[in-house]
PDB file of C-alpha atoms in Angstrom:
ATOM      1  CA  UNK D   1      14.657  33.082  80.924  1.00  0.00           C
ATOM      2  CA  UNK D   2      14.233  36.805  80.545  1.00  0.00           C
ATOM      3  CA  UNK D   3      11.291  37.205  78.111  1.00  0.00           C
ATOM      4  CA  UNK D   4      12.697  40.519  76.879  1.00  0.00           C
ATOM      5  CA  UNK D   5      15.587  38.600  75.288  1.00  0.00           C
ATOM      6  CA  UNK D   6      13.135  36.549  73.203  1.00  0.00           C
ATOM      7  CA  UNK D   7      11.634  37.428  69.839  1.00  0.00           C
ATOM      8  CA  UNK D   8       7.851  37.935  69.593  1.00  0.00           C
ATOM      9  CA  UNK D   9       7.575  34.516  67.912  1.00  0.00           C
ATOM     10  CA  UNK D  10       9.519  32.889  70.753  1.00  0.00           C
ATOM     11  CA  UNK D  11       7.342  34.592  73.377  1.00  0.00           C
ATOM     12  CA  UNK D  12       4.250  33.226  71.604  1.00  0.00           C
ATOM     13  CA  UNK D  13       5.824  29.756  71.358  1.00  0.00           C
ATOM     14  CA  UNK D  14       6.705  29.777  75.053  1.00  0.00           C
ATOM     15  CA  UNK D  15       3.186  30.876  75.990  1.00  0.00           C
ATOM     16  CA  UNK D  16       1.680  28.105  73.834  1.00  0.00           C
ATOM     17  CA  UNK D  17       3.938  25.457  75.380  1.00  0.00           C
ATOM     18  CA  UNK D  18       3.289  26.701  78.930  1.00  0.00           C
ATOM     19  CA  UNK D  19      -0.466  26.695  78.361  1.00  0.00           C
ATOM     20  CA  UNK D  20      -0.364  23.119  77.130  1.00  0.00           C
ATOM     21  CA  UNK D  21       1.899  22.117  80.016  1.00  0.00           C
ATOM     22  CA  UNK D  22      -0.320  23.754  82.630  1.00  0.00           C
ATOM     23  CA  UNK D  23      -3.468  22.141  81.244  1.00  0.00           C
ATOM     24  CA  UNK D  24      -3.709  18.655  79.737  1.00  0.00           C
ATOM     25  CA  UNK D  25      -0.054  17.688  80.233  1.00  0.00           C
ATOM     26  CA  UNK D  26      -0.182  18.381  83.968  1.00  0.00           C
ATOM     27  CA  UNK D  27      -3.494  16.525  84.263  1.00  0.00           C
ATOM     28  CA  UNK D  28      -1.912  13.341  82.889  1.00  0.00           C
ATOM     29  CA  UNK D  29       1.568  13.580  84.432  1.00  0.00           C
ATOM     30  CA  UNK D  30       0.894  11.567  87.594  1.00  0.00           C
ATOM     31  CA  UNK D  31      -0.908   8.862  85.633  1.00  0.00           C
ATOM     32  CA  UNK D  32       1.956   8.657  83.113  1.00  0.00           C
ATOM     33  CA  UNK D  33       4.411   8.234  86.000  1.00  0.00           C
ATOM     34  CA  UNK D  34       2.243   5.721  87.846  1.00  0.00           C
ATOM     35  CA  UNK D  35       1.348   3.514  84.858  1.00  0.00           C
ATOM     36  CA  UNK D  36       4.616   3.959  82.958  1.00  0.00           C
ATOM     37  CA  UNK D  37       2.562   4.189  79.779  1.00  0.00           C
ATOM     38  CA  UNK D  38       3.879   6.312  76.933  1.00  0.00           C
ATOM     39  CA  UNK D  39       1.675   9.434  76.648  1.00  0.00           C
ATOM     40  CA  UNK D  40       0.631   9.103  72.997  1.00  0.00           C
ATOM     41  CA  UNK D  41      -2.325  11.386  73.687  1.00  0.00           C
ATOM     42  CA  UNK D  42       0.119  14.096  74.765  1.00  0.00           C
ATOM     43  CA  UNK D  43       2.120  13.544  71.579  1.00  0.00           C
ATOM     44  CA  UNK D  44      -1.073  14.210  69.624  1.00  0.00           C
ATOM     45  CA  UNK D  45      -1.504  17.441  71.602  1.00  0.00           C
ATOM     46  CA  UNK D  46       2.068  18.423  70.748  1.00  0.00           C
ATOM     47  CA  UNK D  47       1.346  17.834  67.056  1.00  0.00           C
ATOM     48  CA  UNK D  48      -1.814  19.950  67.229  1.00  0.00           C
ATOM     49  CA  UNK D  49       0.091  22.742  68.988  1.00  0.00           C
ATOM     50  CA  UNK D  50       2.850  22.584  66.336  1.00  0.00           C
ATOM     51  CA  UNK D  51       5.469  21.646  68.920  1.00  0.00           C
ATOM     52  CA  UNK D  52       6.645  18.663  66.865  1.00  0.00           C
ATOM     53  CA  UNK D  53       9.000  19.011  63.917  1.00  0.00           C
ATOM     54  CA  UNK D  54      10.191  22.406  65.030  1.00  0.00           C
ATOM     55  CA  UNK D  55      13.868  22.003  64.124  1.00  0.00           C
ATOM     56  CA  UNK D  56      13.340  19.946  60.978  1.00  0.00           C
ATOM     57  CA  UNK D  57      14.110  22.052  57.900  1.00  0.00           C
ATOM     58  CA  UNK D  58      11.099  23.317  55.965  1.00  0.00           C
ATOM     59  CA  UNK D  59      12.117  21.444  52.805  1.00  0.00           C
ATOM     60  CA  UNK D  60      11.603  18.208  54.756  1.00  0.00           C
ATOM     61  CA  UNK D  61       8.210  19.172  56.173  1.00  0.00           C
ATOM     62  CA  UNK D  62       9.376  20.772  59.421  1.00  0.00           C
ATOM     63  CA  UNK D  63       9.148  24.303  60.710  1.00  0.00           C
ATOM     64  CA  UNK D  64      12.797  25.290  60.341  1.00  0.00           C
ATOM     65  CA  UNK D  65      12.990  26.736  63.852  1.00  0.00           C
ATOM     66  CA  UNK D  66      16.219  26.965  65.838  1.00  0.00           C
ATOM     67  CA  UNK D  67      17.390  25.036  68.884  1.00  0.00           C
ATOM     68  CA  UNK D  68      16.441  27.815  71.303  1.00  0.00           C
ATOM     69  CA  UNK D  69      12.853  27.519  70.102  1.00  0.00           C
ATOM     70  CA  UNK D  70      12.976  23.776  70.736  1.00  0.00           C
ATOM     71  CA  UNK D  71      14.504  24.227  74.189  1.00  0.00           C
ATOM     72  CA  UNK D  72      11.804  26.720  75.175  1.00  0.00           C
ATOM     73  CA  UNK D  73       9.133  24.139  74.368  1.00  0.00           C
ATOM     74  CA  UNK D  74      11.004  21.242  75.987  1.00  0.00           C
ATOM     75  CA  UNK D  75      11.617  23.178  79.197  1.00  0.00           C
ATOM     76  CA  UNK D  76       7.972  24.287  79.510  1.00  0.00           C
ATOM     77  CA  UNK D  77       6.621  20.795  78.828  1.00  0.00           C
ATOM     78  CA  UNK D  78       9.154  19.018  81.047  1.00  0.00           C
ATOM     79  CA  UNK D  79       8.246  21.223  83.989  1.00  0.00           C
ATOM     80  CA  UNK D  80       4.839  19.497  83.937  1.00  0.00           C
ATOM     81  CA  UNK D  81       5.758  16.014  82.677  1.00  0.00           C
ATOM     82  CA  UNK D  82       9.297  14.894  81.947  1.00  0.00           C
ATOM     83  CA  UNK D  83       8.150  12.090  79.665  1.00  0.00           C
ATOM     84  CA  UNK D  84       6.130  14.495  77.514  1.00  0.00           C
ATOM     85  CA  UNK D  85       9.080  16.887  77.302  1.00  0.00           C
ATOM     86  CA  UNK D  86      11.309  13.997  76.305  1.00  0.00           C
ATOM     87  CA  UNK D  87       8.699  12.851  73.781  1.00  0.00           C
ATOM     88  CA  UNK D  88       8.996  16.179  72.006  1.00  0.00           C
ATOM     89  CA  UNK D  89      12.707  15.547  71.647  1.00  0.00           C
ATOM     90  CA  UNK D  90      12.405  11.923  70.567  1.00  0.00           C
ATOM     91  CA  UNK D  91       9.690  12.500  67.995  1.00  0.00           C
ATOM     92  CA  UNK D  92      11.242  15.381  66.089  1.00  0.00           C
ATOM     93  CA  UNK D  93      14.831  16.102  66.995  1.00  0.00           C
ATOM     94  CA  UNK D  94      16.028  12.660  65.956  1.00  0.00           C
ATOM     95  CA  UNK D  95      15.158  13.527  62.336  1.00  0.00           C
ATOM     96  CA  UNK D  96      17.047  16.806  62.647  1.00  0.00           C
ATOM     97  CA  UNK D  97      20.135  14.998  63.892  1.00  0.00           C
ATOM     98  CA  UNK D  98      20.049  12.530  61.023  1.00  0.00           C
ATOM     99  CA  UNK D  99      19.823  15.358  58.499  1.00  0.00           C
ATOM    100  CA  UNK D 100      22.387  17.719  59.964  1.00  0.00           C
ATOM    101  CA  UNK D 101      24.809  15.675  62.018  1.00  0.00           C
ATOM    102  CA  UNK D 102      24.905  12.369  60.169  1.00  0.00           C
ATOM    103  CA  UNK D 103      24.368  14.029  56.794  1.00  0.00           C
ATOM    104  CA  UNK D 104      21.789  11.580  55.564  1.00  0.00           C
ATOM    105  CA  UNK D 105      18.188  11.914  54.450  1.00  0.00           C
ATOM    106  CA  UNK D 106      17.008   8.475  55.592  1.00  0.00           C
ATOM    107  CA  UNK D 107      16.442   7.445  59.168  1.00  0.00           C
TER     108      UNK D 107
END
């Protein structure tokens, strides 16, 4: 993606996701693949980096970011570890879908 088409916040988000992907996520990727264990430690890293709950509306405790923001994080993380990238989707975007697509507030 052409960084000049991104907002300053999106450029910062992408840099944060890429840094996480290049460091601890990459270190664990082969082990995650080999052991087929869910990378809960990586999920904790995603929480700390505020890469979870991005598309959940603010009134429900999320960040209220848009789908492009989410895709930037998913793409950067998945380039290092597909399971971790998918984890970001599973952990937070499911709530967004329930709220906006299904029109309900309970999961």
